[in-house]
XYZ file of C-alpha atoms in Angstrom:
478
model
C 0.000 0.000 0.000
C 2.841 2.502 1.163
C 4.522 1.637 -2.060
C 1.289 2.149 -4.053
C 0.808 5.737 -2.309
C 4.593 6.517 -3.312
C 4.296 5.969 -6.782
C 0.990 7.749 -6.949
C 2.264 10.958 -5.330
C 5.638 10.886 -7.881
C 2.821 11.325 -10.299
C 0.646 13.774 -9.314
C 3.858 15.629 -8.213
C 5.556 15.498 -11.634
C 1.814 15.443 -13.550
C 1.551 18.278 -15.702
C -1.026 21.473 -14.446
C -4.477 20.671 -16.481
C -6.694 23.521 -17.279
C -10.497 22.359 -17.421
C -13.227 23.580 -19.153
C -13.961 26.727 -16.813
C -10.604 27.069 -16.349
C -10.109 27.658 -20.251
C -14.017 29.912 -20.042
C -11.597 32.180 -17.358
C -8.460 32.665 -19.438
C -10.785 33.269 -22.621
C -12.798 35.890 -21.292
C -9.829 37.812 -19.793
C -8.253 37.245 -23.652
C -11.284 39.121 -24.818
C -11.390 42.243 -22.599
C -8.043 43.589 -23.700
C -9.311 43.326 -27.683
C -12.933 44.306 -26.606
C -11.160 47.753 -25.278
C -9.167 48.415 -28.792
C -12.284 48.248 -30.305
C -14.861 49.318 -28.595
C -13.697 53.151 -28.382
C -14.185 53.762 -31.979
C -18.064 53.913 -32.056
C -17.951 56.244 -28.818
C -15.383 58.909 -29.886
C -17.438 61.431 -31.297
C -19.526 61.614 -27.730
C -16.220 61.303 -25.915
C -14.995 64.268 -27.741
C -18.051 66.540 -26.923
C -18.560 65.797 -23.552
C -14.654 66.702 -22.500
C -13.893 69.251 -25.437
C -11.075 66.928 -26.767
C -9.378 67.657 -30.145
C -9.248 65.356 -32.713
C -5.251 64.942 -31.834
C -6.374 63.763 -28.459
C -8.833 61.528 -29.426
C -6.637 59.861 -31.012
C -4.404 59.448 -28.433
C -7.189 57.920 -26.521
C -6.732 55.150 -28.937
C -3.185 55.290 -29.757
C -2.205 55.222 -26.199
C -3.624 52.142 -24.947
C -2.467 50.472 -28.320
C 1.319 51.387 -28.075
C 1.682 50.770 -24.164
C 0.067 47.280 -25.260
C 1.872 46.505 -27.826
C 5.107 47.930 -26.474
C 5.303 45.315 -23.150
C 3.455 42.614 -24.535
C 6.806 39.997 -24.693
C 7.707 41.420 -21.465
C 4.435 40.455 -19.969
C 5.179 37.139 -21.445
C 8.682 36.923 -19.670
C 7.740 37.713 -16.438
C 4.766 35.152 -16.714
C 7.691 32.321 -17.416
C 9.615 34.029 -14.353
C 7.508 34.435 -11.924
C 4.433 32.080 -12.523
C 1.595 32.993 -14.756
C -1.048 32.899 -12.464
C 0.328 35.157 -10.759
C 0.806 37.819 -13.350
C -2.613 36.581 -14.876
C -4.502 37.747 -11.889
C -2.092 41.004 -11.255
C -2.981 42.570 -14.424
C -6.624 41.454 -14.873
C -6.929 43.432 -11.002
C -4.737 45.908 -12.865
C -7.076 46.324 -15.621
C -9.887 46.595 -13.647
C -8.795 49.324 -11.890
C -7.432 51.202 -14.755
C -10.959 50.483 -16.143
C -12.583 52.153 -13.257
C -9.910 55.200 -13.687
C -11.050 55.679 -18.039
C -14.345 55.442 -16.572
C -14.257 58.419 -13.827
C -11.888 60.207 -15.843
C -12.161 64.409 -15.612
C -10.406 65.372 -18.416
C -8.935 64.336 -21.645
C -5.388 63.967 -20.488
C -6.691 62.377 -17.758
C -8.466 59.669 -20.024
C -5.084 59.566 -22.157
C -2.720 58.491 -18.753
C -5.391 55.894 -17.842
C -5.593 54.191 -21.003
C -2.062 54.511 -21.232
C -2.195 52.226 -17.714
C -4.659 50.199 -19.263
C -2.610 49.060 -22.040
C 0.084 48.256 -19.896
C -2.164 46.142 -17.811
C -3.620 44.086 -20.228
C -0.284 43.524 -21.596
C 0.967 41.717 -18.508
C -2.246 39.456 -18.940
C -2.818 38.483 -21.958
C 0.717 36.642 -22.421
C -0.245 34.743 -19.266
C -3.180 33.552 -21.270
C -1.740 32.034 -24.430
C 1.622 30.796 -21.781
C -1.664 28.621 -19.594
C -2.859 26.926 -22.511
C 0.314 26.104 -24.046
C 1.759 24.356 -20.934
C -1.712 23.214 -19.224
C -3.267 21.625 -22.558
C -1.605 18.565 -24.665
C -2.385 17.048 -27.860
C -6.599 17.550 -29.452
C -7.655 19.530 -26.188
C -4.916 22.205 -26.872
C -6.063 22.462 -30.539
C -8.824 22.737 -29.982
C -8.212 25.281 -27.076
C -6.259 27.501 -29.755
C -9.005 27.559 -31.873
C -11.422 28.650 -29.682
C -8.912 31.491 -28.513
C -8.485 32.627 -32.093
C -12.367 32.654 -32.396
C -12.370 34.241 -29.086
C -10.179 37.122 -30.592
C -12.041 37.599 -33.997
C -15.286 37.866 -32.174
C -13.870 39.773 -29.145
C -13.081 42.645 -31.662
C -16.090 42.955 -33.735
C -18.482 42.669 -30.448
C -16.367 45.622 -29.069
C -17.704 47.632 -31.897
C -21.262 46.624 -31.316
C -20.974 46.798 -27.411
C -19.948 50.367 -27.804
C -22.508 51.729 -29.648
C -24.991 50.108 -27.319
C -23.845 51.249 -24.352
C -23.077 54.796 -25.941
C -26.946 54.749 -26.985
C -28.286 53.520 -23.559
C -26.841 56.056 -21.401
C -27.069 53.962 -18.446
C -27.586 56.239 -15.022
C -26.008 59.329 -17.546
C -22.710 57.318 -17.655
C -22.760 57.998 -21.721
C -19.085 56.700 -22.770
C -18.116 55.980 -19.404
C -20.208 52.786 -19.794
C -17.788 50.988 -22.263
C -14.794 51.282 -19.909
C -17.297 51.091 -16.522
C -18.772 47.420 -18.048
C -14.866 46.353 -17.483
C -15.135 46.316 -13.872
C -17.778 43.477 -12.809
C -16.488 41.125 -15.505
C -12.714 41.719 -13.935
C -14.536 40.718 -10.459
C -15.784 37.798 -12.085
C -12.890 37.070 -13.746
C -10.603 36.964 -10.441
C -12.960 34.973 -8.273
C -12.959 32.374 -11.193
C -9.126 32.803 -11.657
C -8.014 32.089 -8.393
C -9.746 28.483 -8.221
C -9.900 27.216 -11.797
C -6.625 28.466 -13.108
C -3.683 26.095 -12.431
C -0.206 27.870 -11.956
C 2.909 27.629 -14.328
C 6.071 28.912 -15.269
C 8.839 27.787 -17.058
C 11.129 25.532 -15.719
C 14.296 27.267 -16.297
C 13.280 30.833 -15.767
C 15.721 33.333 -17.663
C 16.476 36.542 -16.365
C 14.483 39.784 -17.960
C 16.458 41.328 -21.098
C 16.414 45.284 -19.967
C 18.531 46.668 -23.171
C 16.247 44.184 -25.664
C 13.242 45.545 -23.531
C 13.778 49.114 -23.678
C 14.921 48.880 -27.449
C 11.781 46.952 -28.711
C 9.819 49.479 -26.744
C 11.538 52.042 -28.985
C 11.210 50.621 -32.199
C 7.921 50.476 -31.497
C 7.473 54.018 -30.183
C 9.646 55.008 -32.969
C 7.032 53.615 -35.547
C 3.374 53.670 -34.512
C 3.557 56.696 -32.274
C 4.182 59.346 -35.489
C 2.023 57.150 -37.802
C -1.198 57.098 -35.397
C -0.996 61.299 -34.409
C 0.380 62.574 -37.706
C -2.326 63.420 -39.341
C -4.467 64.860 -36.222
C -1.358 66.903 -35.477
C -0.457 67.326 -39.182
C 2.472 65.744 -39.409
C 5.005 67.737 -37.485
C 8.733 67.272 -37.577
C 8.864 65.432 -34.807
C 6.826 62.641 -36.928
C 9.411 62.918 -39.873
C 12.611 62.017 -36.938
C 11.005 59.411 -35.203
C 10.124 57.520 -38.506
C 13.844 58.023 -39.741
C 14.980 56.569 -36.501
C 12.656 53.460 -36.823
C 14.758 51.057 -38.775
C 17.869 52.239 -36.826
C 15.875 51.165 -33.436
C 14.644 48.321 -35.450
C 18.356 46.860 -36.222
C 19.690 47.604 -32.992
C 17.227 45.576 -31.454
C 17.761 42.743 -33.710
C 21.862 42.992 -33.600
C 21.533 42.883 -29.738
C 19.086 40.122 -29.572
C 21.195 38.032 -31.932
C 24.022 38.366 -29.861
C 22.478 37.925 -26.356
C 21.225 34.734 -28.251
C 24.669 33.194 -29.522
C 26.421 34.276 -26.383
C 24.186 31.940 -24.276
C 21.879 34.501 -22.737
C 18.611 35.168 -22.729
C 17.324 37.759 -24.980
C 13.929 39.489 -24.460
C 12.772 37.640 -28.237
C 15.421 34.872 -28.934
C 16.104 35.129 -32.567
C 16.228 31.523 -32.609
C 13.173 30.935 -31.769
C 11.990 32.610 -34.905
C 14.184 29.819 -36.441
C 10.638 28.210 -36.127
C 9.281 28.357 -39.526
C 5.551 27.061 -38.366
C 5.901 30.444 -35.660
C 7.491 32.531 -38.568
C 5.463 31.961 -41.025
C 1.719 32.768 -38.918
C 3.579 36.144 -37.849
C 3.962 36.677 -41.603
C -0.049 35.641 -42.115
C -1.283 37.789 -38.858
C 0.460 41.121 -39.924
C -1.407 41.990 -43.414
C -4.884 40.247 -41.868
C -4.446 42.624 -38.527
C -3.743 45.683 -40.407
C -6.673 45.371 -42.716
C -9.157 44.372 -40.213
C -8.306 47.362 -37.685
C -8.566 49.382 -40.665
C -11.352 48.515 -41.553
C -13.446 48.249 -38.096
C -12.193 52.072 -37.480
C -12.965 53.465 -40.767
C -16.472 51.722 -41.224
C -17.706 53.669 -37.157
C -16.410 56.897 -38.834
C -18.095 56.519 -42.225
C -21.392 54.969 -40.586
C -21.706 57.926 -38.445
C -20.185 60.722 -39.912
C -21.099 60.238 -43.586
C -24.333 58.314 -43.166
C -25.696 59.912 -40.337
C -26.441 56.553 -38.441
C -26.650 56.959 -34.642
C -23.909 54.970 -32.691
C -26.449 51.731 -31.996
C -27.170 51.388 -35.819
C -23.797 52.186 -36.174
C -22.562 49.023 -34.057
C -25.422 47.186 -34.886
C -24.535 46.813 -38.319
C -21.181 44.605 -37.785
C -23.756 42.266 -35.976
C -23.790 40.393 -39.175
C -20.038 39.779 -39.211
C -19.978 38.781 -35.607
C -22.762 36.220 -35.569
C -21.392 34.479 -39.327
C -17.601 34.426 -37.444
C -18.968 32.764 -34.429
C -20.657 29.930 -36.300
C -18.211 29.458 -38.868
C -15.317 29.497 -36.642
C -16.729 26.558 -34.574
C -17.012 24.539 -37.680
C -12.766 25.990 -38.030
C -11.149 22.685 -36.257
C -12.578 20.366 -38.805
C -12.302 21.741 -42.003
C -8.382 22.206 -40.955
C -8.391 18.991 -40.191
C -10.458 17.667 -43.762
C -8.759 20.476 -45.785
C -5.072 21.497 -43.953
C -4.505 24.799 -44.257
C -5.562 25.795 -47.584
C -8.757 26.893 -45.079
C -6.447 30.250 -44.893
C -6.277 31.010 -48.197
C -9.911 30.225 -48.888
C -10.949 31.734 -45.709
C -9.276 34.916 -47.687
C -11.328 34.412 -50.922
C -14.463 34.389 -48.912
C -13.742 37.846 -47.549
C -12.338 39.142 -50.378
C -15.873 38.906 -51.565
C -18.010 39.983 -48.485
C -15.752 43.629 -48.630
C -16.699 43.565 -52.126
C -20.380 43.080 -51.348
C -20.128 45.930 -48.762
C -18.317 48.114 -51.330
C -21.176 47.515 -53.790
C -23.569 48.627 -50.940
C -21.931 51.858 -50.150
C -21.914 52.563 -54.007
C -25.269 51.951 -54.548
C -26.772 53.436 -51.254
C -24.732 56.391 -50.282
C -25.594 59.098 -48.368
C -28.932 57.098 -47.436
C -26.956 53.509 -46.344
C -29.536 50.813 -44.969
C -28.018 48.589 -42.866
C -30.189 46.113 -44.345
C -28.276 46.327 -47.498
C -24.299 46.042 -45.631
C -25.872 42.071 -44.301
C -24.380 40.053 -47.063
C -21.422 41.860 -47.417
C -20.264 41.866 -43.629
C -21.947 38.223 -43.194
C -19.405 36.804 -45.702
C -16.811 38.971 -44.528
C -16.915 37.727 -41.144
C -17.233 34.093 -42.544
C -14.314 34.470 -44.398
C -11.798 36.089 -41.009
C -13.325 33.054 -39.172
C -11.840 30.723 -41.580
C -8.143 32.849 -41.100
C -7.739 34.072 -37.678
C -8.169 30.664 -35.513
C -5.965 28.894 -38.147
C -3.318 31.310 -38.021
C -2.997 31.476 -34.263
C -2.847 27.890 -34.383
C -0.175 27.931 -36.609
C 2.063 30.380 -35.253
C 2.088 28.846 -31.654
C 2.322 25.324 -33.094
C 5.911 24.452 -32.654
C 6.307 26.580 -29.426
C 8.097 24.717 -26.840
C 5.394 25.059 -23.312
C 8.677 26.110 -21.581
C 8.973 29.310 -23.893
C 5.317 29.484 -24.227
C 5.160 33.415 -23.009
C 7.620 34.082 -25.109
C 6.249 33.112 -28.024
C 2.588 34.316 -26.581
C 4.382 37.480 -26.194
C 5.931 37.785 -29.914
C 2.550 36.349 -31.488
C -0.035 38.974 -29.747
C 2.675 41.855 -30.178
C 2.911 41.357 -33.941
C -1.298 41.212 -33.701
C -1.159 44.243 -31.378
C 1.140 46.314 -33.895
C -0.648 45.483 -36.787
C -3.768 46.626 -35.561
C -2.354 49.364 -34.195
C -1.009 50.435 -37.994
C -4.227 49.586 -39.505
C -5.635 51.966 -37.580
C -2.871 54.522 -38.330
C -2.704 53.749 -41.894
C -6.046 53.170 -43.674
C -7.135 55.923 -41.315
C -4.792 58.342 -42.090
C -5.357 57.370 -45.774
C -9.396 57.718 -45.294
C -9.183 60.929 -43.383
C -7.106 62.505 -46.054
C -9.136 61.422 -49.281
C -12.477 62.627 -47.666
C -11.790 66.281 -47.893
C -10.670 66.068 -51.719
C -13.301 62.971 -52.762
C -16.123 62.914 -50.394
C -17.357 60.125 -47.531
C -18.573 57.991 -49.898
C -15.339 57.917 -52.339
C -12.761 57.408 -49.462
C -14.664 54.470 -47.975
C -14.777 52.835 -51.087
C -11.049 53.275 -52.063
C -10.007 52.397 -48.326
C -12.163 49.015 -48.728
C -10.251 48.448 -51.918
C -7.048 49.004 -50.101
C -8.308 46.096 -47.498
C -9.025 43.961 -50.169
C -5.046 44.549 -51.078
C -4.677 43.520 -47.542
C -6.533 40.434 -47.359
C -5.575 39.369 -50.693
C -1.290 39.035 -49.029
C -2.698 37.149 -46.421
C -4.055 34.863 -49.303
C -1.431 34.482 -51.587
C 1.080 34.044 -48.358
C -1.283 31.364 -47.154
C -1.085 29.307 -49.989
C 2.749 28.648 -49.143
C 2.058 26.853 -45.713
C 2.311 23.245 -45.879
C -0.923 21.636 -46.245
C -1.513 20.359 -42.544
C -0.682 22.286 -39.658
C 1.195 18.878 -38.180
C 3.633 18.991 -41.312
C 4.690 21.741 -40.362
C 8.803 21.815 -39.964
């Protein structure tokens, strides 16, 4: 009997952490709030900027803001996870977030708004590595596949129901909160989220813990800085000099980071993102796919709340309202994701592309045809098949970039996977918006939509052709 007990507490002790099914419900829904908040800003800006007399260069700062200081310490968030446990940092940056949720919420001013997003970007950048870092070292074999691909549909539906959430709340005005609501809803979900976390989520870290890279850290953050700061004010502020330097000094921030990386990495240390883990072609690759799919879809999402309610006159819940479509034709179609990967490998991606290809096409057509006096009624096809056809992409390519990662370096690669996402939504926000915003004075609402949807299209069409270069099932990967 003694003997039996032995042997069974060797293997619970050296069993690996399982996360069950509420534990994965937990980690999903805190994945979602930090996405949900990107998004969910864009319908209420133009009541955020009457109520506190913001400029336009401040609004977008409101934006900006959270999306830099999230993108920015992302892979650090994912280090310290794999240092110092990632429950641990999973439940100190959801509190986090609450409370800088509560702060956007009561904020007095403008600048005031601008610091606590700021905070809140940080915040849900040391959670949302923690998330991705859990399921990679708490799930094995079909139950982490599948896991992935509900955290990609998680994403993809996490950012179009911001957009709709927004409006609503926006519209309802609970109690007079007006835009306060979409950062106020933050707080009893966090409070759910915690007194789930701290029973269903099992704790890990890596099992050789490496030290944090402060040079790699701090030059990241400036490439960063260096790129989407100038790109997302420039033309609010129009385009000072100070935009013109810190674009210059981009690629130079950009190839110190990468020379000092590379030689942390060969010198036996520890580098903030080890270059050879991008040796990983499954991992490069998917960062390659997510980049041109992020930029257009952030595009996109931002410039359809301005042209909805600027150009067409629709009120913020119409406004949200009419990306319901997309939302409720990704949910469905991404559950039906794991098996037609698994029937079809991953030409999925490349048709998933073709499919929304179309459904921009079909919402093109609309805006042609029923411009200034749009009926939402006539955008359904178009954003239905649209959001059929990112369904089809974004679980897939999540699933392929984190496929080869190792569980021990599974915040790293978190990390690198949801910063490359976070940047490229951040610049498709900067970039088809700054390209909208400066075609509508010279061609008209109408006109500038339709030649930013047509830039999209560009967009989705890379992450098409690129697709069709991934070997054809996800295990064959090298």
């Amino acid at each position: 009997m003694s003997e039996t007990i032995t042997v069974d507490a060797v293997r619970r002790a050296t069993a690996p952490p399982a996360l069950g099914a509420l534990g994965l419900f937990t980690v999903l829904l805190a994945a979602a709030l930090p996405l949900v908040d990107f998004f969910i800003v864009n319908v209420a800006l133009p009541t955020m900027g009457a109520d506190l007399h913001a400029s336009e260069a401040v609004l977008e700062l409101v934006v900006a803001g959270y999306g830099v200081a999230y993108a920015v310490l992302l892979v650090l968030g994912g280090r310290l996870g794999d240092l110092f446990g990632r429950r641990r940092l999973f439940l100190g940056g959801m509190a986090a977030f609450g409370l800088t949720s509560l702060a956007c919420g009561l904020a007095p001013g403008p600048w005031s708004l601008v610091a606590a997003r700021v905070a809140q970007g940080a915040a849900a950048a040391a959670m949302l590595p923690q998330v991705l870092a859990t399921i990679q070292s708490a799930t094995r074999g079909a139950r982490r596949a599948r896991a992935m691909s509900l955290y990609g549909a998680t994403a993809g539906l996490a950012m179009v129901a911001g957009q709709i959430l927004g409006g609503v709340l926006v519209a309802a005005d609970i109690a007079g909160s007006g835009w306060r609501a979409v950062f106020l809803v933050n707080v009893p979900v966090v409070v759910l989220g915690l007194i789930l976390a701290v029973r269903v989520v099992p704790e890990t870290r890596s099992q050789h813990p490496e030290p944090v890279d402060g040079l790699g850290t701090v030059l990241l953050g400036l490439s960063l800085l260096a790129l989407l700061a100038p790109l997302a004010e420039g033309e609010a502020t129009g385009w000072p000099l100070w935009t013109w330097l810190s674009l210059a000094a981009f690629p130079f921030a950009a190839a110190a980071f990468w020379l000092v990386e590379r030689r942390a990495d060969r010198a036996g240390r520890t580098p903030l993102v080890p270059p050879s883990l991008l040796e990983l072609v499954s991992l490069r690759r998917g960062l390659v796919l997510i980049v041109p799919f992020a930029v257009a879809f952030s595009g996109f999402m931002f410039v359809i709340a301005l042209a909805l309610q600027e150009g067409a006159r629709l009120g913020p819940v119409p406004a949200g309202l009419a990306l319901a479509p997309m939302a409720v034709a990704f949910l469905f179609t991404s559950l039906a994701g794991p098996r037609l990967i698994g029937r079809y490998g991953t030409r999925v991606v490349s048709a998933g592309s073709v499919v929304q290809v179309v459904g921009v096409l079909l919402i093109a057509l609309a805006v042609r045809h029923g411009w200034p006096h749009l009926d939402v009624v006539a955008l359904v096809p178009g954003m239905a098949v649209a959001g059929a056809g990112q369904a089809l992409q974004l679980p897939n390519i999540m699933r392929i970039v984190l496929s080869e990662v190792p569980p021990a370096r599974a915040g790293v690669g978190g990390g690198v996977m949801v910063t490359a996402q976070q940047s490229a939504l951040a610049l498709g926000v900067a970039t088809l918006g700054t390209l909208f915003l400066a075609l509508v004075p010279h061609l008209g609402m109408r006109d500038a939509l339709l030649v930013t949807l047509l830039a999209q299209v560009g967009g989705i069409a890379v992450t098409g052709l690129l697709g069709l270069r991934l070997p054809r099932a996800v295990g064959e990967l090298p």
